CSV table of C-alpha atoms and ligand atoms in Angstrom, one decimal:
chain,number,residue,atom,x,y,z
A,1,UNK,CA,0.0,0.0,0.0
A,2,UNK,CA,1.5,3.4,-1.0
A,3,UNK,CA,-1.0,5.7,0.8
A,4,UNK,CA,1.6,8.5,1.3
A,5,UNK,CA,2.9,8.5,-2.4
A,6,UNK,CA,4.8,11.9,-3.0
A,7,UNK,CA,4.2,13.3,0.5
A,8,UNK,CA,7.1,14.9,2.5
A,9,UNK,CA,7.5,14.1,6.2
A,10,UNK,CA,9.7,15.1,9.0
A,11,UNK,CA,10.1,12.6,11.9
A,12,UNK,CA,11.8,13.8,15.0
A,13,UNK,CA,13.8,11.3,17.0
A,14,UNK,CA,13.9,9.2,13.9
A,15,UNK,CA,17.3,7.5,14.6
A,16,UNK,CA,16.1,4.6,16.6
A,17,UNK,CA,13.1,2.7,18.0
A,18,UNK,CA,9.6,3.9,17.1
A,19,UNK,CA,10.8,6.9,15.1
A,20,UNK,CA,13.0,4.9,12.9
A,21,UNK,CA,10.2,2.4,12.2
A,22,UNK,CA,7.9,5.3,11.3
A,23,UNK,CA,10.4,6.7,8.9
A,24,UNK,CA,10.8,3.3,7.2
A,25,UNK,CA,7.0,2.7,7.2
A,26,UNK,CA,6.4,6.0,5.7
A,27,UNK,CA,8.8,5.3,2.9
A,28,UNK,CA,7.1,1.9,2.3
A,29,UNK,CA,4.0,4.0,1.8
A,30,UNK,CA,5.7,6.3,-0.7
A,31,UNK,CA,6.7,9.3,1.4
A,32,UNK,CA,10.0,11.2,1.3
A,33,UNK,CA,11.3,11.5,4.9
A,34,UNK,CA,13.6,13.9,6.7
A,35,UNK,CA,15.0,12.1,9.9
A,36,UNK,CA,15.8,14.3,12.9
A,37,UNK,CA,17.7,13.1,15.9
A,38,UNK,CA,20.0,14.3,18.7
A,39,UNK,CA,22.5,12.1,20.3
A,40,UNK,CA,25.1,12.3,23.0
A,41,UNK,CA,28.8,12.1,22.0
A,42,UNK,CA,29.1,8.4,23.3
A,43,UNK,CA,26.1,7.4,21.2
A,44,UNK,CA,27.0,9.4,18.1
A,45,UNK,CA,28.7,6.7,16.1
A,46,UNK,CA,26.1,4.0,16.7
A,47,UNK,CA,23.3,6.4,16.0
A,48,UNK,CA,24.9,7.6,12.7
A,49,UNK,CA,25.1,4.0,11.7
A,50,UNK,CA,21.5,3.3,12.4
A,51,UNK,CA,20.4,6.6,10.6
A,52,UNK,CA,22.4,5.6,7.5
A,53,UNK,CA,20.8,2.2,7.5
A,54,UNK,CA,17.3,3.8,7.7
A,55,UNK,CA,18.3,6.3,4.9
A,56,UNK,CA,19.4,3.3,2.7
A,57,UNK,CA,16.0,1.7,3.2
A,58,UNK,CA,14.1,4.9,2.4
A,59,UNK,CA,16.1,5.1,-0.8
A,60,UNK,CA,15.5,1.5,-1.7
A,61,UNK,CA,11.7,2.4,-1.6
A,62,UNK,CA,12.4,5.0,-4.3
A,63,UNK,CA,11.9,7.9,-1.9
A,64,UNK,CA,14.1,10.9,-1.0
A,65,UNK,CA,15.7,11.2,2.4
A,66,UNK,CA,17.5,13.8,4.5
A,67,UNK,CA,19.0,14.0,8.0
A,68,UNK,CA,18.5,17.1,10.1
A,69,UNK,CA,20.3,16.9,13.4
A,70,UNK,CA,19.1,19.1,16.1
A,71,UNK,CA,17.9,19.3,19.7
A,72,UNK,CA,14.1,19.7,19.5
A,73,UNK,CA,14.1,21.6,22.8
A,74,UNK,CA,16.2,24.4,21.1
A,75,UNK,CA,14.0,27.0,19.4
A,76,UNK,CA,16.8,28.2,17.1
A,77,UNK,CA,17.7,24.7,16.1
A,78,UNK,CA,14.1,23.8,15.3
A,79,UNK,CA,13.8,26.8,13.2
A,80,UNK,CA,17.0,25.9,11.4
A,81,UNK,CA,15.8,22.3,10.6
A,82,UNK,CA,12.4,23.4,9.2
A,83,UNK,CA,14.4,26.0,7.1
A,84,UNK,CA,16.6,23.2,5.8
A,85,UNK,CA,13.8,20.8,5.0
A,86,UNK,CA,11.6,23.4,3.3
A,87,UNK,CA,14.6,24.9,1.3
A,88,UNK,CA,15.5,21.6,0.1
A,89,UNK,CA,12.1,20.1,-0.7
A,90,UNK,CA,10.0,23.3,-1.1
A,91,UNK,CA,7.3,21.7,1.2
A,92,UNK,CA,6.4,19.6,4.2
A,93,UNK,CA,3.1,17.8,4.5
A,94,UNK,CA,3.5,15.7,7.6
A,95,UNK,CA,5.2,16.3,10.9
A,96,UNK,CA,5.7,13.5,13.4
A,97,UNK,CA,6.7,14.7,16.9
A,98,UNK,CA,8.3,11.5,18.1
A,99,UNK,CA,11.5,12.6,20.0
A,100,UNK,CA,11.2,11.7,23.6
A,101,UNK,CA,13.2,10.8,26.7
A,102,UNK,CA,12.4,9.6,30.2
A,103,UNK,CA,14.3,9.7,33.5
A,104,UNK,CA,13.3,7.8,36.7
A,105,UNK,CA,13.6,9.0,40.2
A,106,UNK,CA,11.4,9.3,43.2
A,107,UNK,CA,9.6,12.7,42.8
A,108,UNK,CA,11.2,14.1,46.0
A,109,UNK,CA,14.5,13.6,44.3
A,110,UNK,CA,13.8,15.0,40.9
A,111,UNK,CA,16.0,18.1,40.1
A,112,UNK,CA,14.5,21.1,38.4
A,113,UNK,CA,17.1,20.5,35.7
A,114,UNK,CA,15.9,17.0,35.0
A,115,UNK,CA,12.3,18.0,35.1
A,116,UNK,CA,13.1,20.8,32.5
A,117,UNK,CA,15.1,18.5,30.4
A,118,UNK,CA,12.2,15.9,30.0
A,119,UNK,CA,9.5,18.6,29.5
A,120,UNK,CA,11.9,20.3,27.2
A,121,UNK,CA,12.2,17.4,24.8
A,122,UNK,CA,8.8,15.8,25.0
A,123,UNK,CA,6.5,18.9,25.4
A,124,UNK,CA,8.4,22.0,24.5
A,125,UNK,CA,10.0,20.2,21.6
A,126,UNK,CA,6.6,19.0,20.3
A,127,UNK,CA,5.2,22.5,20.6
A,128,UNK,CA,8.1,24.2,18.9
A,129,UNK,CA,8.1,21.7,15.9
A,130,UNK,CA,4.2,21.9,15.7
A,131,UNK,CA,4.5,25.7,15.5
A,132,UNK,CA,7.0,25.6,12.7
A,133,UNK,CA,4.9,23.1,10.8
A,134,UNK,CA,1.7,25.1,11.2
A,135,UNK,CA,3.4,28.2,10.0
A,136,UNK,CA,4.3,26.4,6.9
A,137,UNK,CA,1.0,24.7,6.4
A,138,UNK,CA,-0.8,28.1,6.7
A,139,UNK,CA,1.4,29.6,4.2
A,140,UNK,CA,0.2,27.3,1.3
A,141,UNK,CA,-2.9,25.5,0.1
A,142,UNK,CA,-3.5,22.0,1.2
A,143,UNK,CA,-3.1,22.1,5.0
A,144,UNK,CA,-1.1,19.5,6.7
A,145,UNK,CA,-0.8,16.7,9.2
A,146,UNK,CA,0.7,16.6,12.8
A,147,UNK,CA,1.0,13.3,14.7
A,148,UNK,CA,2.4,13.3,18.3
A,149,UNK,CA,4.0,10.3,19.9
A,150,UNK,CA,2.3,10.4,23.3
A,151,UNK,CA,2.1,7.3,25.6
A,152,UNK,CA,-0.5,5.5,27.7
A,153,UNK,CA,1.0,7.7,30.4
A,154,UNK,CA,-0.9,10.5,28.8
A,155,UNK,CA,-3.8,9.1,30.9
A,156,UNK,CA,-2.2,6.5,33.3
A,157,UNK,CA,-0.1,7.9,36.2
A,158,UNK,CA,3.6,6.8,36.3
A,159,UNK,CA,5.1,7.0,39.7
A,160,UNK,CA,8.7,7.5,39.7
A,161,UNK,CA,8.5,9.1,36.4
A,162,UNK,CA,6.6,12.4,37.2
A,163,UNK,CA,8.3,14.6,34.5
A,164,UNK,CA,7.5,12.0,31.8
A,165,UNK,CA,3.9,11.5,32.9
A,166,UNK,CA,3.4,15.3,33.1
A,167,UNK,CA,5.0,15.7,29.6
A,168,UNK,CA,2.7,13.1,28.0
A,169,UNK,CA,-0.4,14.5,29.6
A,170,UNK,CA,0.6,17.8,28.1
A,171,UNK,CA,1.1,16.3,24.7
A,172,UNK,CA,-2.6,15.0,24.9
A,173,UNK,CA,-4.0,18.6,25.4
A,174,UNK,CA,-1.5,20.0,22.8
A,175,UNK,CA,-3.0,17.6,20.4
A,176,UNK,CA,-6.6,18.5,21.1
A,177,UNK,CA,-6.0,22.2,21.3
A,178,UNK,CA,-4.1,22.4,18.0
A,179,UNK,CA,-6.7,20.1,16.4
A,180,UNK,CA,-9.5,22.4,17.3
A,181,UNK,CA,-7.7,25.6,16.6
A,182,UNK,CA,-6.7,24.6,13.0
A,183,UNK,CA,-9.4,22.0,11.9
A,184,UNK,CA,-11.1,24.5,9.7
A,185,UNK,CA,-7.9,25.3,8.0
A,186,UNK,CA,-7.0,21.8,6.8
A,187,UNK,CA,-4.6,20.9,9.5
A,188,UNK,CA,-5.3,17.6,11.3
A,189,UNK,CA,-3.6,16.9,14.6
A,190,UNK,CA,-3.6,13.4,16.3
A,191,UNK,CA,-1.6,11.4,18.7
A,192,UNK,CA,-0.6,7.8,19.3
A,193,UNK,CA,-0.4,6.4,22.7
A,194,UNK,CA,1.9,3.4,22.8
A,195,UNK,CA,2.1,1.0,25.7
A,196,UNK,CA,5.3,-1.1,26.4
A,197,UNK,CA,7.2,-1.3,23.1
A,198,UNK,CA,10.5,-3.1,22.4
A,199,UNK,CA,12.9,-0.1,21.9
A,200,UNK,CA,16.1,1.3,23.4
A,201,UNK,CA,14.2,3.4,25.8
A,202,UNK,CA,13.3,0.2,27.6
A,203,UNK,CA,16.7,-1.3,27.9
A,204,UNK,CA,16.1,-1.6,31.6
A,205,UNK,CA,13.8,-4.6,31.0
A,206,UNK,CA,14.3,-5.7,27.4
A,207,UNK,CA,17.4,-7.8,28.2
A,208,UNK,CA,16.4,-9.2,31.5
A,209,UNK,CA,14.1,-12.2,31.1
A,210,UNK,CA,12.6,-12.0,34.5
A,211,UNK,CA,11.8,-8.2,34.2
A,212,UNK,CA,10.5,-8.9,30.7
A,213,UNK,CA,8.1,-11.6,31.9
A,214,UNK,CA,6.9,-9.2,34.6
A,215,UNK,CA,6.2,-6.6,31.9
A,216,UNK,CA,4.3,-9.0,29.8
A,217,UNK,CA,2.2,-10.3,32.8
A,218,UNK,CA,0.7,-6.8,33.0
A,219,UNK,CA,-0.3,-6.5,29.4
A,220,UNK,CA,-3.8,-7.9,28.5
A,221,UNK,CA,-2.6,-9.1,24.9
A,222,UNK,CA,0.3,-10.8,26.7
A,223,UNK,CA,3.4,-9.3,25.1
A,224,UNK,CA,5.1,-6.0,24.5
A,225,UNK,CA,4.5,-4.3,21.2
A,226,UNK,CA,7.0,-3.8,18.3
A,227,UNK,CA,8.0,-0.5,16.8
A,228,UNK,CA,6.5,-1.7,13.5
A,229,UNK,CA,3.1,-2.1,15.1
A,230,UNK,CA,3.2,1.5,16.3
A,231,UNK,CA,4.5,2.7,13.0
A,232,UNK,CA,1.5,1.2,11.3
A,233,UNK,CA,-0.9,3.5,13.3
A,234,UNK,CA,1.1,6.5,12.4
A,235,UNK,CA,0.8,5.6,8.8
A,236,UNK,CA,-2.9,5.3,9.1
A,237,UNK,CA,-3.1,8.8,10.9
A,238,UNK,CA,-0.8,10.2,8.2
A,239,UNK,CA,-3.0,8.9,5.3
A,240,UNK,CA,-6.4,9.8,3.9
A,241,UNK,CA,-7.8,6.7,5.5
A,242,UNK,CA,-8.0,8.9,8.5
A,243,UNK,CA,-9.3,12.1,6.8
A,244,UNK,CA,-12.2,12.6,9.2
A,245,UNK,CA,-10.2,12.1,12.4
A,246,UNK,CA,-8.7,15.0,14.3
A,247,UNK,CA,-7.8,15.6,18.0
A,248,UNK,CA,-7.7,12.0,18.9
A,249,UNK,CA,-5.2,9.8,20.6
A,250,UNK,CA,-5.2,6.1,19.5
A,251,UNK,CA,-3.9,4.0,22.2
A,252,UNK,CA,-1.7,1.1,20.7
A,253,UNK,CA,-1.0,-0.6,24.0
A,254,UNK,CA,-2.3,-4.2,24.0
A,255,UNK,CA,-5.1,-3.2,26.3
A,256,UNK,CA,-3.0,-1.5,28.9
A,257,UNK,CA,-5.6,1.4,29.1
A,258,UNK,CA,-8.4,-1.1,30.1
A,259,UNK,CA,-7.6,-1.2,33.7
A,260,UNK,CA,-6.0,-4.7,33.6
A,261,UNK,CA,-6.4,-5.3,37.3
A,262,UNK,CA,-10.1,-5.6,36.7
A,263,UNK,CA,-9.7,-8.7,34.5
A,264,UNK,CA,-11.3,-10.6,37.4
A,265,UNK,CA,-14.2,-9.1,39.3
A,266,UNK,CA,-12.3,-8.9,42.5
A,267,UNK,CA,-14.0,-5.8,43.6
A,268,UNK,CA,-17.4,-7.5,43.6
A,269,UNK,CA,-16.4,-10.8,45.3
A,270,UNK,CA,-18.3,-11.6,48.6
B,301,NAD,P1,14.3,5.7,21.7
B,301,NAD,O1,15.2,6.1,22.8
B,301,NAD,O2,14.7,4.5,20.8
B,301,NAD,O3,14.2,7.0,20.6
B,301,NAD,C1,14.3,8.2,21.0
B,301,NAD,C2,14.6,9.1,19.9
B,301,NAD,O4,14.5,10.5,20.4
B,301,NAD,C3,16.1,8.9,19.3
B,301,NAD,O5,16.0,9.1,18.0
B,301,NAD,C4,16.8,10.2,20.0
B,301,NAD,O6,17.8,10.6,19.1
B,301,NAD,C5,15.6,11.2,19.9
B,301,NAD,N1,16.0,12.3,20.8
B,301,NAD,C6,16.2,12.3,22.2
B,301,NAD,N2,16.3,13.5,22.6
B,301,NAD,C7,16.2,14.3,21.5
B,301,NAD,C8,16.2,15.7,21.4
B,301,NAD,N3,16.5,16.6,22.5
B,301,NAD,N4,16.0,16.3,20.1
B,301,NAD,C9,15.7,15.4,19.1
B,301,NAD,N5,15.7,14.1,19.2
B,301,NAD,C10,15.9,13.6,20.5
B,301,NAD,O7,12.8,5.6,22.3
B,301,NAD,P2,11.5,5.1,21.7
B,301,NAD,O8,10.9,4.1,22.5
B,301,NAD,O9,11.5,4.9,20.2
B,301,NAD,O10,10.6,6.5,21.9
B,301,NAD,C11,10.0,7.3,20.9
B,301,NAD,C12,8.8,8.0,21.5
B,301,NAD,O11,7.9,7.0,21.9
B,301,NAD,C13,9.1,8.9,22.7
B,301,NAD,O12,8.4,10.0,22.6
B,301,NAD,C14,8.5,7.9,23.8
B,301,NAD,O13,8.1,8.7,24.9
B,301,NAD,C15,7.4,7.3,23.1
B,301,NAD,N6,6.9,6.0,23.8
B,301,NAD,C16,7.7,5.0,23.8
B,301,NAD,C17,7.2,3.8,24.4
B,301,NAD,C18,8.0,2.5,24.5
B,301,NAD,O14,7.6,1.7,25.2
B,301,NAD,N7,9.1,2.3,23.8
B,301,NAD,C19,5.9,3.8,25.0
B,301,NAD,C20,5.1,5.0,25.0
B,301,NAD,C21,5.6,6.1,24.3
């Protein structure tokens, strides 16, 4: 299926995990893709390698690719990458706000700097990129599409991850507010709320069979999701198959948002 034939997309945090899967799925659907990412010096070499592989796959699908490195929390850097993409391609049709980080710590120990860092990437970054995309979409006919990568923690509390949970709740209302503000001007804004997905952000349990079994035991469908399963939802929301959907978050979480503790009627047992 090539539902995105000839479209131009920018995926933030597209070097690994879900972002990379989105970039590749979009190319499979015919879209040209600009990959943004930001890595520490220690990760730089591995990340570049991963990005190069993704670019090769995009080209194999007959699509154009470009790489725009930047920290999405940095207003000047965000303006620069949108400038680079629009200068090179003359247009952008789809923005995917995927870049995200998390840090764990009991809330009483969270530093203001760490709080700002997580909110900076996950929420300020999504806002800054959305604002640039909207400015471009309004400057031309045809509108555009924004899809935010949120989380089940948009609605489920996450003790020990307060900045992350706060940022994703914010992404939820960023999605709804932008959707309402721009619906009449041809801009659709939606979000995807993944559950536990097998990506580098989950290193802590992915390589530990015991912890992985514990994660699985909490998921009604009985397993973690793959980046490709999440990318499929992004492709749907980027395509005309979702032309009448705006302001929604689709939870792709194996049933995690269904209050799994209520699988049995423990609360009504005599
Ligand atoms: P990941 O760690 O594999 O990927 C994160 C990406 O974000 C990388 O490409 C990294 O370069 C980029 N990034 C980090 N800081 C950045 C910055 N300042 N500027 C630009 N890019 C930056 O993680 P992932 O699991 O693929 O996560 C992607 C998104 O999915 C995140 O928003 C995350 O919150 C969300 N999510 C993931 C899961 C999961 O279980 N994996 C669940 C729910 C939501």
